[in-house]
Coordinates of C-alpha atoms in Angstrom, one line a residue:
M1 CA -2.3 -49.0 -44.6
S2 CA 0.7 -50.7 -46.1
G3 CA 0.5 -52.8 -49.2
A4 CA 1.4 -55.9 -47.3
I5 CA -1.5 -55.6 -44.9
N6 CA -3.8 -55.0 -47.8
Y7 CA -2.7 -58.1 -49.6
I8 CA -2.9 -60.3 -46.5
S9 CA -6.4 -59.1 -45.9
C10 CA -7.3 -59.7 -49.5
G11 CA -5.8 -63.2 -49.3
L12 CA -7.8 -64.1 -46.2
L13 CA -11.0 -63.0 -47.9
W14 CA -10.2 -65.1 -50.9
V15 CA -9.7 -68.1 -48.7
A16 CA -13.1 -67.5 -47.2
L17 CA -14.5 -67.1 -50.7
L18 CA -13.0 -70.4 -51.7
F19 CA -14.8 -72.1 -48.8
R20 CA -18.1 -70.9 -50.2
L21 CA -17.5 -71.9 -53.8
P22 CA -18.9 -75.4 -53.4
D23 CA -22.2 -73.9 -52.1
I24 CA -22.4 -71.7 -55.2
R25 CA -22.8 -74.7 -57.5
R26 CA -25.4 -76.3 -55.4
H27 CA -27.5 -73.3 -54.2
W28 CA -26.9 -70.5 -56.6
S29 CA -30.6 -69.6 -56.6
E30 CA -30.4 -68.5 -53.0
P31 CA -30.2 -64.7 -52.8
S32 CA -28.4 -64.6 -49.5
L33 CA -25.7 -66.9 -50.9
R34 CA -25.1 -64.6 -53.9
A35 CA -25.0 -61.6 -51.5
I36 CA -22.4 -63.2 -49.2
I37 CA -20.3 -64.1 -52.3
A38 CA -20.6 -60.4 -53.4
V39 CA -19.6 -59.1 -50.0
L40 CA -16.5 -61.3 -49.9
G41 CA -15.6 -60.5 -53.5
F42 CA -16.0 -56.8 -53.3
A43 CA -14.3 -56.6 -49.8
S44 CA -11.3 -58.3 -51.2
M45 CA -11.2 -56.0 -54.2
C46 CA -11.3 -53.0 -51.8
F47 CA -8.1 -54.2 -50.1
L48 CA -6.5 -55.2 -53.4
L49 CA -7.2 -52.0 -55.3
G50 CA -6.4 -49.8 -52.3
A51 CA -2.9 -51.1 -51.9
P52 CA -0.3 -48.5 -53.1
P53 CA 1.6 -50.9 -55.3
T54 CA -1.7 -51.9 -57.0
V55 CA -2.6 -48.2 -57.4
A56 CA 0.8 -47.5 -59.1
L57 CA 0.4 -50.6 -61.4
I58 CA -3.2 -49.7 -62.5
N59 CA -2.2 -46.1 -63.3
S60 CA 0.9 -47.2 -65.1
V61 CA -0.7 -49.9 -67.2
S62 CA -3.8 -47.9 -68.1
G63 CA -1.9 -44.8 -68.9
I64 CA -4.6 -42.8 -67.1
P65 CA -3.4 -40.9 -64.0
N66 CA -5.4 -41.8 -60.9
L67 CA -7.6 -44.4 -62.6
A68 CA -7.1 -46.6 -59.6
A69 CA -9.1 -44.1 -57.5
P70 CA -12.5 -44.5 -59.1
L71 CA -12.0 -48.2 -59.4
T72 CA -11.3 -48.4 -55.6
Y73 CA -14.3 -46.2 -54.9
A74 CA -16.4 -48.4 -57.1
A75 CA -15.4 -51.5 -55.2
I76 CA -16.1 -49.7 -51.9
T77 CA -19.5 -48.7 -53.2
A78 CA -20.4 -52.1 -54.5
Y79 CA -19.3 -53.7 -51.1
S80 CA -21.5 -51.3 -49.3
A81 CA -24.5 -52.2 -51.5
A82 CA -23.8 -55.9 -51.1
S83 CA -23.7 -55.6 -47.3
L84 CA -27.1 -53.9 -47.3
V85 CA -28.6 -56.5 -49.6
L86 CA -27.2 -59.4 -47.5
I87 CA -28.7 -58.0 -44.3
A88 CA -32.0 -57.5 -46.1
C89 CA -31.9 -61.1 -47.3
W90 CA -31.2 -62.4 -43.8
R91 CA -34.0 -60.2 -42.4
G92 CA -36.4 -61.6 -44.9
G93 CA -40.1 -60.5 -45.0
A94 CA -42.5 -59.8 -47.8
S95 CA -40.6 -56.7 -49.0
V96 CA -37.1 -58.2 -49.1
R97 CA -36.9 -58.3 -52.9
R98 CA -38.1 -54.7 -53.2
T99 CA -35.7 -53.5 -50.5
A100 CA -32.7 -55.3 -52.1
R101 CA -33.7 -54.0 -55.5
N102 CA -33.9 -50.4 -54.2
W103 CA -30.5 -50.6 -52.7
I104 CA -29.0 -52.1 -55.9
Y105 CA -30.5 -49.4 -58.1
S106 CA -29.5 -46.6 -55.7
Y107 CA -25.8 -47.7 -55.5
A108 CA -25.8 -48.4 -59.3
G109 CA -26.6 -44.7 -59.6
V110 CA -23.7 -43.9 -57.3
L111 CA -21.4 -46.0 -59.5
T112 CA -22.5 -44.2 -62.5
G113 CA -22.0 -40.8 -60.8
I114 CA -18.4 -41.8 -59.9
A115 CA -17.6 -42.7 -63.4
V116 CA -19.1 -39.6 -64.9
L117 CA -17.5 -37.2 -62.4
F118 CA -14.1 -38.7 -62.8
A119 CA -14.3 -38.4 -66.6
V120 CA -15.4 -34.8 -66.4
G121 CA -12.9 -33.8 -63.6
N122 CA -9.9 -35.5 -65.3
P123 CA -7.4 -35.3 -62.4
A124 CA -4.0 -35.2 -64.2
E125 CA -1.5 -35.4 -61.3
E126 CA -1.1 -38.9 -59.9
R127 CA -1.7 -39.3 -56.2
R128 CA -1.3 -42.8 -54.7
T129 CA -2.2 -42.3 -51.1
D130 CA -3.8 -38.8 -50.6
F131 CA -6.0 -38.5 -53.7
D132 CA -9.1 -37.5 -51.6
T133 CA -7.6 -34.6 -49.8
F134 CA -5.3 -33.5 -52.6
Y135 CA -8.3 -33.1 -55.0
A136 CA -10.7 -31.8 -52.3
T137 CA -11.0 -28.4 -54.0
T138 CA -10.9 -29.6 -57.6
P139 CA -14.3 -29.2 -59.4
W140 CA -16.1 -32.5 -60.2
V141 CA -13.4 -34.6 -58.6
A142 CA -14.3 -33.2 -55.2
E143 CA -18.0 -34.0 -55.8
M144 CA -17.0 -37.6 -56.8
V145 CA -15.1 -38.1 -53.6
V146 CA -17.9 -36.7 -51.5
L147 CA -20.5 -38.8 -53.3
Y148 CA -18.8 -42.1 -52.7
L149 CA -18.0 -41.2 -49.0
L150 CA -21.6 -40.3 -48.3
A151 CA -22.7 -43.5 -50.0
H152 CA -20.3 -45.5 -47.8
L153 CA -21.3 -43.6 -44.7
T154 CA -25.0 -44.3 -45.4
A155 CA -24.5 -48.0 -45.9
A156 CA -22.3 -48.4 -42.8
T157 CA -24.7 -46.5 -40.6
V158 CA -27.8 -48.3 -41.9
S159 CA -26.0 -51.7 -41.5
A160 CA -24.9 -50.9 -38.0
V161 CA -28.4 -49.8 -36.9
W162 CA -30.1 -52.7 -38.5
S163 CA -27.7 -55.3 -37.2
L164 CA -27.6 -54.0 -33.6
R165 CA -31.4 -53.5 -33.4
W166 CA -32.1 -56.9 -34.9
A167 CA -29.7 -58.6 -32.5
R168 CA -31.9 -57.4 -29.5
E169 CA -35.0 -59.2 -30.8
T170 CA -36.3 -62.2 -28.8
E171 CA -36.3 -64.5 -31.8
V172 CA -32.7 -63.8 -32.6
R173 CA -31.6 -64.3 -29.0
R174 CA -32.7 -67.9 -29.3
R175 CA -30.2 -68.4 -32.2
P176 CA -26.7 -67.6 -30.6
W177 CA -24.7 -67.8 -33.8
L178 CA -27.0 -65.4 -35.7
R179 CA -27.0 -63.0 -32.7
A180 CA -23.2 -63.1 -32.5
S181 CA -23.0 -62.5 -36.2
L182 CA -25.3 -59.5 -36.0
L183 CA -23.4 -58.0 -33.1
T184 CA -20.1 -58.5 -34.9
I185 CA -21.5 -56.9 -38.1
G186 CA -22.9 -54.0 -36.1
T187 CA -19.5 -53.4 -34.4
G188 CA -17.6 -53.7 -37.7
T189 CA -19.9 -51.4 -39.7
A190 CA -19.8 -48.9 -36.8
L191 CA -16.0 -49.0 -37.1
S192 CA -16.3 -48.6 -40.8
T193 CA -18.1 -45.3 -40.4
G194 CA -14.8 -43.9 -39.1
Y195 CA -13.4 -44.3 -42.6
S196 CA -15.8 -42.0 -44.3
I197 CA -16.1 -39.7 -41.3
S198 CA -12.3 -39.1 -41.1
K199 CA -12.1 -38.7 -44.9
L200 CA -14.9 -36.1 -44.9
A201 CA -13.3 -34.4 -41.9
A202 CA -10.0 -34.1 -43.8
I203 CA -11.8 -32.8 -46.9
A204 CA -13.7 -30.2 -44.8
A205 CA -10.5 -29.1 -43.3
R206 CA -9.0 -28.7 -46.7
W207 CA -11.9 -26.5 -47.7
S208 CA -11.3 -24.3 -44.7
G209 CA -7.6 -24.0 -45.5
R210 CA -6.2 -26.5 -43.0
D211 CA -4.2 -29.7 -43.7
W212 CA -5.4 -32.9 -42.1
V213 CA -3.7 -35.3 -44.5
T214 CA -2.9 -37.8 -41.7
V215 CA -6.6 -38.0 -40.7
G216 CA -7.6 -38.6 -44.3
T217 CA -4.9 -41.3 -44.8
S218 CA -3.7 -43.1 -41.7
V219 CA -6.8 -42.8 -39.5
S220 CA -9.2 -43.6 -42.4
S221 CA -7.2 -46.6 -43.5
L222 CA -7.1 -48.0 -39.9
C223 CA -10.9 -47.7 -39.6
A224 CA -11.4 -49.2 -43.1
G225 CA -9.2 -52.2 -42.4
L226 CA -10.5 -53.0 -38.9
G227 CA -14.1 -52.3 -39.9
A228 CA -14.0 -54.5 -43.1
L229 CA -12.3 -57.4 -41.4
V230 CA -14.7 -57.3 -38.4
T231 CA -17.7 -57.0 -40.6
V232 CA -16.7 -59.8 -42.9
T233 CA -16.0 -62.0 -39.9
G234 CA -19.6 -61.3 -38.8
F235 CA -20.9 -62.3 -42.2
L236 CA -18.9 -65.6 -42.0
L237 CA -19.9 -66.5 -38.4
P238 CA -23.2 -68.3 -39.4
M239 CA -21.2 -70.5 -41.7
A240 CA -18.6 -71.1 -39.0
G241 CA -21.3 -71.8 -36.5
H242 CA -22.9 -74.3 -38.8
H243 CA -19.7 -76.3 -39.3
L244 CA -18.8 -76.1 -35.6
S245 CA -22.3 -77.4 -34.7
A246 CA -21.9 -80.2 -37.2
W247 CA -18.5 -81.1 -35.7
A248 CA -20.0 -81.0 -32.2
D249 CA -22.9 -83.3 -33.4
F250 CA -20.4 -85.7 -35.0
V251 CA -18.6 -86.1 -31.6
R252 CA -21.8 -86.2 -29.5
L253 CA -23.5 -88.8 -31.8
A254 CA -20.6 -91.2 -31.3
P255 CA -22.2 -93.3 -28.5
L256 CA -25.4 -93.8 -30.6
D257 CA -23.3 -94.7 -33.6
A258 CA -21.3 -97.3 -31.6
L259 CA -24.6 -98.7 -30.2
L260 CA -25.8 -99.3 -33.7
D261 CA -22.5 -100.5 -35.1
P262 CA -23.2 -104.3 -34.9
V263 CA -26.4 -103.7 -36.9
L264 CA -24.7 -101.5 -39.4
E265 CA -21.8 -103.9 -39.9
D266 CA -24.0 -107.0 -40.1
R267 CA -26.4 -105.4 -42.7
A268 CA -23.6 -103.7 -44.6
L269 CA -25.2 -100.3 -44.0
R270 CA -22.1 -98.4 -43.0
V271 CA -20.8 -96.3 -45.9
E272 CA -17.3 -95.0 -46.2
R273 CA -16.7 -91.8 -44.3
P274 CA -16.3 -88.8 -46.7
R275 CA -12.9 -87.2 -47.0
S276 CA -14.0 -83.7 -46.1
P277 CA -14.4 -83.2 -42.4
L278 CA -17.1 -80.7 -43.1
L279 CA -19.4 -83.6 -44.1
W280 CA -18.7 -85.9 -41.2
G281 CA -21.6 -84.7 -39.1
T282 CA -24.1 -85.3 -41.9
W283 CA -22.4 -88.7 -42.7
R284 CA -22.8 -89.9 -39.1
R285 CA -26.5 -88.7 -38.9
S286 CA -27.3 -90.5 -42.1
T287 CA -25.6 -93.7 -40.9
I288 CA -27.5 -93.6 -37.6
L289 CA -30.8 -93.1 -39.4
N290 CA -30.0 -96.1 -41.6
G291 CA -29.4 -98.2 -38.6
L292 CA -32.6 -97.0 -36.8
H293 CA -34.6 -97.7 -39.9
E294 CA -33.3 -101.2 -40.0
I295 CA -34.3 -102.0 -36.4
E296 CA -37.4 -99.9 -36.0
V297 CA -39.6 -103.0 -36.3
F298 CA -38.1 -104.1 -33.0
F299 CA -39.0 -101.0 -31.1
D300 CA -40.9 -101.9 -28.0
K301 CA -43.5 -99.3 -27.2
A302 CA -44.3 -100.7 -23.8
L303 CA -40.6 -100.6 -22.8
Y304 CA -40.4 -97.0 -24.2
E305 CA -43.3 -95.8 -22.1
Q306 CA -42.1 -97.6 -19.0
V307 CA -38.6 -96.0 -19.1
H308 CA -40.1 -92.6 -20.0
D309 CA -42.5 -92.6 -17.0
A310 CA -39.8 -93.8 -14.6
E311 CA -37.2 -91.3 -15.8
L312 CA -39.7 -88.4 -15.6
K313 CA -40.7 -89.5 -12.1
R314 CA -37.1 -89.6 -11.1
L315 CA -36.4 -86.1 -12.4
R316 CA -39.4 -84.7 -10.7
E317 CA -38.4 -86.3 -7.4
A318 CA -34.9 -85.0 -7.8
A319 CA -36.2 -81.5 -8.4
G320 CA -38.2 -81.6 -5.2
A321 CA -40.3 -78.7 -4.2
H322 CA -38.9 -76.5 -7.0
G323 CA -40.7 -78.6 -9.6
P324 CA -39.2 -80.5 -12.5
E325 CA -35.9 -79.2 -13.9
D326 CA -35.8 -77.5 -17.2
G327 CA -35.9 -79.9 -20.1
A328 CA -37.1 -82.8 -17.9
Q329 CA -39.6 -84.0 -20.5
G330 CA -37.0 -83.9 -23.3
R331 CA -34.5 -85.8 -21.1
A332 CA -37.0 -88.4 -20.3
V333 CA -37.9 -88.9 -23.9
A334 CA -34.2 -89.2 -24.8
S335 CA -33.6 -91.7 -22.0
A336 CA -36.6 -93.8 -23.1
W337 CA -35.3 -93.8 -26.7
A338 CA -31.8 -94.8 -25.6
V339 CA -33.1 -97.9 -23.7
T340 CA -35.5 -98.8 -26.5
I341 CA -32.9 -98.5 -29.2
S342 CA -30.4 -100.5 -27.2
A343 CA -33.0 -103.3 -26.7
A344 CA -34.0 -103.3 -30.3
A345 CA -30.4 -103.5 -31.5
R346 CA -29.8 -106.5 -29.2
R347 CA -33.0 -108.2 -30.4
S348 CA -32.1 -107.5 -34.0
A349 CA -28.6 -109.0 -33.6
Q350 CA -30.1 -112.1 -32.0
R351 CA -32.5 -112.5 -34.9
S352 CA -35.4 -112.7 -32.4
A353 CA -38.8 -113.4 -33.8
G354 CA -41.9 -111.5 -33.2
A355 CA -41.2 -107.8 -33.9
F356 CA -42.7 -105.3 -31.5
G357 CA -43.4 -102.8 -34.3
E358 CA -46.1 -104.9 -35.8
S359 CA -48.5 -104.3 -33.0
A360 CA -47.2 -101.2 -31.3
P361 CA -45.2 -99.0 -33.7
L362 CA -43.1 -96.1 -32.6
P363 CA -42.2 -93.1 -34.9
L364 CA -38.6 -93.2 -35.9
P365 CA -36.7 -90.2 -34.3
R366 CA -35.3 -88.2 -37.2
D367 CA -34.8 -84.7 -35.8
P368 CA -31.0 -83.9 -35.6
K369 CA -31.4 -82.4 -32.1
A370 CA -33.4 -85.4 -30.9
L371 CA -30.7 -87.7 -32.1
V372 CA -28.0 -85.8 -30.2
Q373 CA -30.1 -85.9 -27.1
I374 CA -30.6 -89.7 -27.5
A375 CA -26.8 -90.1 -27.9
D376 CA -26.2 -88.1 -24.7
A377 CA -28.7 -90.4 -23.0
V378 CA -26.8 -93.5 -24.3
R379 CA -23.6 -92.0 -22.9
R380 CA -25.3 -91.4 -19.5
T381 CA -26.7 -94.9 -19.4
E382 CA -23.3 -96.4 -20.2
R383 CA -21.6 -94.2 -17.6
R384 CA -24.2 -95.2 -15.0
A385 CA -23.7 -98.9 -15.8
R386 CA -20.0 -98.6 -15.4
C387 CA -20.5 -96.9 -12.1
V388 CA -22.9 -99.6 -10.9
A389 CA -20.2 -102.1 -11.7
A390 CA -17.6 -100.1 -9.8
G391 CA -19.8 -99.6 -6.7
P392 CA -23.2 -98.4 -5.6
A393 CA -22.0 -95.3 -3.9
R394 CA -20.4 -94.0 -7.1
A395 CA -23.6 -94.8 -9.1
G396 CA -25.8 -93.0 -6.7
S397 CA -23.8 -89.8 -7.3
L398 CA -24.9 -89.6 -11.0

């Protein structure tokens, strides 16, 4: 792999790492967050230290021939350990701490072995791209190379098996972003096994007197680059999914926000929108909850129940002999809330006396998914009203 590709890959990983820095300050106590930071950091170091220009610089500045080799191997080993720890943290369970601790101790032993074997072997001739195969028959250095390759192969294999097996579980299938993440990680780590397998194959060929340098350099570098990028993408998918979901909620909550806008403006409850787009979804939910809290005393329970029963009956009749459609109950609840909130907002704006909530209180909807469903119901209600104004035939098609 050329130095340019290494540096581009390293830069992309640093950008991803920068996106997680704000979370570090707020949630440093979370083991999974520390693990993902370690994965991104060590993955970027693998690309940085493995670039031929960096190899030449380290060897030249340190004055130690091939010092870049054990440093790169150490970064690969640490990345392997961090990946295993992160998957263990995501998996959870009573033994997660013990499992993570065992992986850390095991790979710390590998790191120690790499340092000791390199010092004892003392490879004197600098090799920037084919260190593994060139020193495959050198005592102690060969053992160092095989040690880190076996450690990498173990981590990649275990990560692939864990991820792909976990992705098939029923609970995970209900969480699409987590499942996509696990499938991507499984694919990436499976590709990563090609790195250590090709290196070991080239070393074995050297032991038998054959020269497979291309397999140990070009093929292994390709597998390492693709595998690492795909794997890290998988680790970042839950974060991307969270932000995309927040953006989708921001857009879908707009009708409910607009419905409550008169109340929010009149009571000076609308705060300034944050600069970061990543916070807009949370900002809109908080604003809506402020408005709902202000008008909850005007919620009419009788109206809510009337609309709920009518909507549920309509959905059941529309489903016919096949029974009510999936989610009919949830849709009826959302429609009832949409009408109830609309009526409460009008009553609040008119300063009407005699709040409904004093005699028949309704629990304030707070669940983010429920708010999105209510906003969708508001949109449907407004669309139906526009269609009724346009003509009964068009309204009946909704």
